[in-house]
Amino acid sequence: MFDLTPISEWLETNGKPAIISGPCSAETEEQVLKTAELLSQSGMVHALRAGIWKPRTRPDTFEGVGEIGLKWLQKAKANTGLKTAVEVANGKHVEAALNHDIDILWIGARTTVNPFSVQEIADALKGVDIPVMVKNPINPDLGLWIGAIERVHKSGTNKIAAIHRGFSQYSESKYRNVPQWEIPIELKRLIPQISLICDPSHIGGKRNMIEEISQKALDLNYSGLMIESHITPDEAWSDREQQVTPDTLVEIFASLTTRNSGVTDPLLEHNLEELREKIDAIDDNLLELLSTRMNVAEEIGRYKGQHNMTILQTERWNEILQRAMRKSTEKGLSKDFIQKYFNAIHQESINHQVTVMNEQKKSSKTEQNS
Ligand code: PEP
Ligand code: MN
């Protein structure tokens, strides 16, 4: 769709996943400088992050140190050579960040939802060539995420990455923000050139979940990770439970497996090709079976129509679903998947039945009128 420069180029990652780390919030000069020093010593971090203006859910909580924090980041960069990244939520933030030599900007999840704010940021970016990372909106709306990326792109920058930080939801979950991996995967399908960065800190909300989420992101071929780190996480002024010390960050990173995204060995490629052919053949069978199932559903629709019966028969639907759920465990399939899969099949069956019933109705009317 458009021409984008991968994050590996603007962060010079040498083919490795891009690692952006630093505190949720800049709190004091000492904290920013010390964190930067330790992260730089680790040798694995490509950019230092810190929130200066914090969009908080409730009032009377710490809302960031403001512009003074930009000076601390400037100093941290001078001391360590690390590139710096801050969150911006309006045009003034962009201006202040640019005046302090910040290298990378990111748009937070609460800002991505608002096209007015994103446009204001994009307008402030005109004529400036600075990389921008766009976090997903807090609600699972892919269009809104893409719209924000488009607005930033129209401002003239090609250095854009998308940060996946998960999505809010009302019900209980082990995640702070549920990942809904299918959304960033679809984003990547629609904009193949976009670099995907995972933010396991805000997805998990707990430090012991960072490793598992990061591994999944790497397995899905993400281009990098943004992980919150703090010299004394338990005393952090925001997002305490999800921050880790720079030492822990190194440990987490050491336990992650990075995988090759493209296969180059011809033998491996051949084996993979064979397995992919199998998958294609199975998919063809699945499509054939689904089509046959819909034909039967249409027959049922005609029968119900002739006998004036309703399409939805809750008891029968429950029976189908219960049967599938029982079998799912035996087959090694998750209940969640089976529920979604059968709901989709059921909806499609209903649509087919509605179509045949409507056709029946139309033709009986034409018969009556002729
Ligand atoms: C953050 O990165 O600290 C932040 C505020 O994140 P999000 O916009 O994802 O909530
Ligand atoms: Mn945070």
Coordinates of C-alpha atoms in Angstrom, one line a residue, residues 5-369:
T5 CA 11.4 1.8 6.0
P6 CA 11.8 -1.1 8.4
I7 CA 12.7 -0.4 12.0
S8 CA 15.8 -2.5 11.6
E9 CA 17.2 0.3 9.4
W10 CA 16.3 3.3 11.5
L11 CA 17.5 1.6 14.7
E12 CA 20.4 -0.2 13.0
T13 CA 19.6 -3.5 14.7
N14 CA 21.9 -5.7 12.5
G15 CA 19.2 -8.2 11.7
K16 CA 18.3 -8.7 15.4
P17 CA 14.9 -7.8 16.9
A18 CA 14.7 -4.1 17.8
I19 CA 14.7 -3.7 21.6
I20 CA 13.3 -0.5 23.0
S21 CA 13.3 -0.2 26.8
G22 CA 13.2 2.2 29.7
P23 CA 10.8 3.3 32.4
C24 CA 7.1 3.7 32.0
S25 CA 7.6 7.3 33.2
A26 CA 10.6 9.5 33.6
E27 CA 10.5 10.3 37.3
T28 CA 13.8 11.9 38.3
E29 CA 17.0 12.8 36.4
E30 CA 18.9 10.2 38.4
Q31 CA 16.4 7.5 37.6
V32 CA 16.5 8.2 33.8
L33 CA 20.3 8.4 33.7
K34 CA 20.9 5.3 35.8
T35 CA 18.4 3.3 33.8
A36 CA 20.0 4.5 30.5
E37 CA 23.4 3.6 31.7
L38 CA 22.4 0.0 32.7
L39 CA 20.5 -0.6 29.5
S40 CA 23.4 0.7 27.5
Q41 CA 25.8 -1.6 29.3
S42 CA 23.6 -4.6 28.5
G43 CA 24.5 -4.1 24.9
M44 CA 21.1 -5.3 23.7
V45 CA 19.0 -2.2 23.8
H46 CA 18.6 0.0 20.7
A47 CA 16.6 2.8 22.1
L48 CA 15.6 4.3 25.5
R49 CA 11.9 5.0 26.1
A50 CA 10.3 7.1 28.8
G51 CA 6.9 8.6 29.2
I52 CA 7.0 12.4 30.0
W53 CA 3.3 13.2 29.5
K54 CA 1.3 10.3 30.9
P55 CA -2.3 9.7 29.9
R56 CA -3.8 8.3 33.1
T57 CA -7.2 6.6 33.4
R58 CA -8.0 8.4 36.7
P59 CA -7.3 12.0 37.8
D60 CA -5.1 12.7 40.8
T61 CA -2.5 10.1 39.7
F62 CA 1.0 10.9 38.5
E63 CA 0.6 12.5 35.1
G64 CA 4.3 12.7 34.1
V65 CA 7.1 15.2 34.8
G66 CA 6.5 17.2 31.6
E67 CA 9.2 19.0 29.5
I68 CA 11.9 18.8 32.1
G69 CA 12.1 15.0 31.4
L70 CA 13.1 15.8 27.8
K71 CA 16.3 17.4 29.2
W72 CA 17.0 14.2 31.2
L73 CA 16.6 12.1 28.0
Q74 CA 18.9 14.4 26.1
K75 CA 21.5 13.9 28.8
A76 CA 21.0 10.2 28.8
K77 CA 21.5 10.1 25.1
A78 CA 24.7 12.2 25.4
N79 CA 26.0 9.9 28.1
T80 CA 25.2 6.6 26.5
G81 CA 24.6 7.1 22.8
L82 CA 21.2 5.4 23.0
K83 CA 18.5 6.8 20.8
T84 CA 15.6 8.3 22.7
A85 CA 11.8 7.7 22.4
V86 CA 8.9 9.5 24.0
E87 CA 5.1 9.4 23.7
V88 CA 3.4 12.4 22.2
A89 CA -0.3 13.1 22.4
N90 CA -0.6 16.5 20.7
G91 CA 1.2 19.0 18.4
K92 CA 2.8 20.8 21.4
H93 CA 4.4 17.6 22.6
V94 CA 5.8 17.0 19.1
E95 CA 7.3 20.4 19.0
A96 CA 8.9 20.1 22.5
A97 CA 10.3 16.6 21.7
L98 CA 11.8 17.9 18.4
N99 CA 13.4 20.8 20.3
H100 CA 15.1 18.3 22.5
D101 CA 16.5 16.1 19.8
I102 CA 14.3 13.1 20.6
D103 CA 14.9 10.4 18.0
I104 CA 11.7 8.5 17.9
L105 CA 8.1 9.5 18.8
W106 CA 5.3 7.1 19.7
I107 CA 1.5 7.7 19.7
G108 CA -0.1 6.1 22.8
A109 CA -3.2 3.8 22.7
R110 CA -5.5 6.5 24.2
T111 CA -4.4 8.9 21.4
T112 CA -4.6 6.6 18.5
V113 CA -8.4 6.3 19.1
N114 CA -8.8 10.0 18.4
P115 CA -8.4 11.1 14.8
F116 CA -8.3 14.8 15.8
S117 CA -5.3 14.3 18.0
V118 CA -3.6 12.0 15.5
Q119 CA -4.1 14.6 12.7
E120 CA -2.8 17.3 15.0
I121 CA 0.4 15.2 15.6
A122 CA 0.7 14.5 11.9
D123 CA 0.4 18.2 11.1
A124 CA 3.1 19.0 13.5
L125 CA 5.3 16.4 11.8
K126 CA 5.1 17.9 8.3
G127 CA 8.6 18.5 6.9
V128 CA 10.3 16.6 9.7
D129 CA 11.8 13.2 9.1
I130 CA 11.4 11.5 12.5
P131 CA 10.4 7.8 13.0
V132 CA 6.9 7.4 14.6
M133 CA 5.6 4.3 16.3
V134 CA 1.8 4.0 16.4
K135 CA 0.3 2.0 19.3
N136 CA -2.9 0.1 18.6
P137 CA -6.0 1.9 19.8
I138 CA -7.3 0.7 23.2
N139 CA -10.4 -0.8 21.4
P140 CA -10.0 -3.7 18.9
D141 CA -10.6 -1.5 15.9
L142 CA -8.1 -2.3 13.1
G143 CA -9.5 0.5 10.9
L144 CA -8.7 3.1 13.5
W145 CA -5.1 1.8 13.9
I146 CA -4.6 1.8 10.1
G147 CA -6.2 5.3 9.9
A148 CA -3.6 6.7 12.4
I149 CA -0.8 5.0 10.4
E150 CA -2.1 6.6 7.2
R151 CA -2.4 10.1 8.8
V152 CA 1.2 9.9 10.0
H153 CA 2.4 8.6 6.7
K154 CA 0.7 11.4 4.9
S155 CA 2.7 13.9 7.0
G156 CA 5.7 12.7 4.9
T157 CA 7.5 10.1 7.1
N158 CA 8.3 6.6 5.9
K159 CA 9.7 5.5 9.2
I160 CA 6.6 4.1 10.8
A161 CA 6.2 1.0 13.1
A162 CA 3.1 -0.3 14.7
I163 CA 3.2 -1.2 18.4
H164 CA 0.9 -4.0 19.6
R165 CA 0.0 -3.3 23.3
G166 CA -3.2 -5.3 23.5
F167 CA -6.9 -4.2 23.8
S168 CA -9.1 -3.2 26.7
Q169 CA -12.0 -5.4 27.7
Y170 CA -14.6 -5.4 30.4
S171 CA -14.5 -9.0 31.5
E172 CA -11.8 -10.7 33.7
S173 CA -8.7 -11.8 31.9
K174 CA -5.2 -12.9 32.8
Y175 CA -4.0 -10.1 30.6
R176 CA -4.1 -6.4 31.4
N177 CA -4.9 -5.8 27.8
V178 CA -5.9 -8.9 25.8
P179 CA -3.5 -9.5 22.9
Q180 CA -6.0 -10.5 20.2
W181 CA -3.0 -11.5 18.0
E182 CA -5.3 -11.8 15.0
I183 CA -5.5 -8.0 14.8
P184 CA -1.8 -7.2 14.4
I185 CA -1.5 -10.3 12.1
E186 CA -4.3 -8.8 9.9
L187 CA -2.5 -5.4 10.0
K188 CA 0.7 -7.0 8.7
R189 CA -1.3 -8.8 6.0
L190 CA -2.8 -5.5 4.9
I191 CA 0.4 -3.4 5.2
P192 CA 3.2 -6.0 4.7
Q193 CA 5.9 -3.4 5.0
I194 CA 5.0 -2.3 8.5
S195 CA 7.4 -3.3 11.3
L196 CA 5.4 -4.8 14.2
I197 CA 6.7 -4.2 17.7
C198 CA 5.2 -6.0 20.7
D199 CA 4.8 -4.3 24.0
P200 CA 4.5 -7.3 26.4
S201 CA 4.6 -5.0 29.5
H202 CA 1.2 -3.4 28.7
I203 CA -0.3 -6.6 27.3
G204 CA 0.5 -8.7 30.4
G205 CA 0.5 -6.0 33.1
K206 CA 2.7 -8.3 35.2
R207 CA 6.5 -8.8 34.9
N208 CA 6.2 -12.6 35.0
M209 CA 4.2 -12.6 31.8
I210 CA 6.8 -10.6 29.7
E211 CA 8.8 -13.6 28.6
E212 CA 6.0 -15.7 27.3
I213 CA 4.4 -12.9 25.4
S214 CA 7.7 -11.8 23.9
Q215 CA 8.4 -15.3 22.7
K216 CA 5.1 -15.5 21.0
A217 CA 5.7 -12.2 19.3
L218 CA 9.1 -13.4 18.1
D219 CA 7.6 -16.6 16.9
L220 CA 5.1 -14.5 14.9
N221 CA 8.1 -12.8 13.3
Y222 CA 7.6 -9.4 15.0
S223 CA 10.4 -6.9 14.3
G224 CA 11.0 -5.9 17.9
L225 CA 9.9 -5.5 21.5
M226 CA 9.2 -2.5 23.7
I227 CA 9.6 -3.5 27.3
E228 CA 9.3 -1.3 30.4
S229 CA 12.3 -1.3 32.7
H230 CA 13.1 0.6 35.9
I231 CA 16.0 0.7 38.4
T232 CA 13.6 0.0 41.3
P233 CA 10.4 -1.3 39.7
D234 CA 8.6 -1.8 43.0
E235 CA 8.9 1.9 43.7
A236 CA 7.9 3.1 40.2
W237 CA 5.4 6.0 40.0
S238 CA 3.4 4.2 37.3
D239 CA 2.9 0.7 36.1
R240 CA 4.8 -0.8 39.0
E241 CA 3.9 -4.4 38.6
Q242 CA 4.9 -4.8 35.0
Q243 CA 8.4 -3.1 35.1
V244 CA 11.6 -5.1 35.4
T245 CA 15.2 -4.1 36.3
P246 CA 17.7 -3.9 33.4
D247 CA 19.2 -7.1 34.8
T248 CA 16.0 -9.0 34.6
L249 CA 15.5 -7.6 31.1
V250 CA 18.8 -9.2 30.1
E251 CA 17.7 -12.5 31.7
I252 CA 14.4 -12.5 29.9
F253 CA 16.2 -11.7 26.6
A254 CA 18.7 -14.5 27.1
S255 CA 15.9 -17.1 27.5
L256 CA 14.1 -16.0 24.3
T257 CA 14.6 -18.0 21.1
T258 CA 14.9 -15.9 17.9
R259 CA 13.9 -17.8 14.8
N260 CA 14.7 -17.3 11.2
S261 CA 11.9 -15.6 9.3
G262 CA 12.9 -16.8 5.8
V263 CA 14.2 -20.3 5.1
T264 CA 17.4 -20.5 3.0
D265 CA 18.4 -24.1 3.3
P266 CA 17.0 -26.0 0.3
L267 CA 16.4 -29.2 2.2
L268 CA 14.5 -27.4 5.0
E269 CA 12.6 -25.5 2.3
H270 CA 11.7 -28.8 0.6
N271 CA 10.4 -30.3 3.8
L272 CA 8.4 -27.2 4.6
E273 CA 7.0 -27.2 1.1
E274 CA 5.7 -30.8 1.5
L275 CA 4.0 -29.9 4.7
R276 CA 2.5 -26.8 3.2
E277 CA 1.1 -28.9 0.3
K278 CA -0.5 -31.1 2.9
I279 CA -2.1 -28.1 4.6
D280 CA -3.4 -26.8 1.2
A281 CA -5.0 -30.2 0.5
I282 CA -6.6 -30.3 4.0
D283 CA -7.9 -26.7 3.5
D284 CA -9.4 -27.8 0.1
N285 CA -11.2 -30.6 1.9
L286 CA -12.4 -28.3 4.6
L287 CA -13.9 -25.9 2.0
E288 CA -15.5 -28.8 0.2
L289 CA -17.0 -30.1 3.4
L290 CA -18.2 -26.7 4.4
S291 CA -19.9 -26.2 1.1
T292 CA -21.6 -29.6 1.4
R293 CA -22.7 -28.7 4.9
M294 CA -24.3 -25.5 3.6
N295 CA -26.1 -27.4 0.9
V296 CA -27.7 -29.6 3.6
A297 CA -28.5 -26.5 5.6
E298 CA -30.3 -25.1 2.5
E299 CA -32.3 -28.3 2.2
I300 CA -33.3 -27.9 5.9
G301 CA -34.2 -24.3 5.2
R302 CA -36.5 -25.4 2.4
Y303 CA -38.1 -28.0 4.6
K304 CA -38.6 -25.5 7.5
G305 CA -40.0 -23.0 5.0
Q306 CA -42.5 -25.6 3.6
H307 CA -43.6 -26.5 7.1
N308 CA -43.6 -22.9 8.4
M309 CA -41.0 -23.6 11.1
T310 CA -38.5 -21.0 12.6
I311 CA -34.9 -21.1 11.4
L312 CA -33.3 -20.8 14.8
Q313 CA -34.1 -23.8 17.0
T314 CA -32.1 -23.1 20.2
E315 CA -32.3 -26.6 21.5
R316 CA -30.9 -28.2 18.4
W317 CA -28.1 -25.6 18.2
N318 CA -27.2 -26.3 21.9
E319 CA -27.0 -30.0 21.1
I320 CA -24.7 -29.4 18.1
L321 CA -22.4 -27.1 20.2
Q322 CA -22.3 -29.4 23.2
R323 CA -21.4 -32.4 21.0
A324 CA -18.6 -30.4 19.3
M325 CA -17.2 -29.2 22.7
R326 CA -17.2 -32.7 24.1
K327 CA -15.3 -34.0 21.0
S328 CA -12.9 -31.0 21.0
T329 CA -10.9 -32.2 24.0
E330 CA -10.5 -35.7 22.4
K331 CA -9.2 -34.1 19.3
G332 CA -6.8 -31.7 21.0
L333 CA -8.7 -28.6 20.0
S334 CA -9.4 -25.8 22.4
K335 CA -13.0 -25.2 23.6
D336 CA -12.5 -21.5 22.8
F337 CA -11.6 -22.3 19.2
I338 CA -14.4 -24.8 18.7
Q339 CA -16.9 -22.3 20.1
K340 CA -15.8 -19.6 17.7
Y341 CA -15.6 -22.0 14.7
F342 CA -19.1 -23.4 15.3
N343 CA -20.6 -20.0 15.9
A344 CA -19.2 -18.9 12.5
I345 CA -20.5 -22.1 10.8
H346 CA -23.9 -21.7 12.5
Q347 CA -24.2 -18.0 11.4
E348 CA -23.4 -19.0 7.8
S349 CA -26.0 -21.8 7.9
I350 CA -28.6 -19.4 9.1
N351 CA -27.7 -17.0 6.3
H352 CA -28.1 -19.8 3.7
Q353 CA -31.4 -20.9 5.3
V354 CA -32.7 -17.3 5.3
T355 CA -31.8 -17.0 1.6
V356 CA -33.7 -20.1 0.6
M357 CA -36.7 -19.2 2.7
N358 CA -36.9 -15.8 1.1
E359 CA -36.6 -17.3 -2.3
Q360 CA -39.5 -19.7 -1.5
K361 CA -41.6 -16.8 -0.2
K362 CA -40.9 -14.8 -3.4
S363 CA -41.8 -17.6 -5.7
S364 CA -44.9 -18.5 -3.8
K365 CA -46.0 -14.8 -4.1
T366 CA -45.4 -14.8 -7.8
E367 CA -47.4 -18.0 -8.1
Q368 CA -50.3 -16.4 -6.2
N369 CA -50.2 -13.3 -8.3

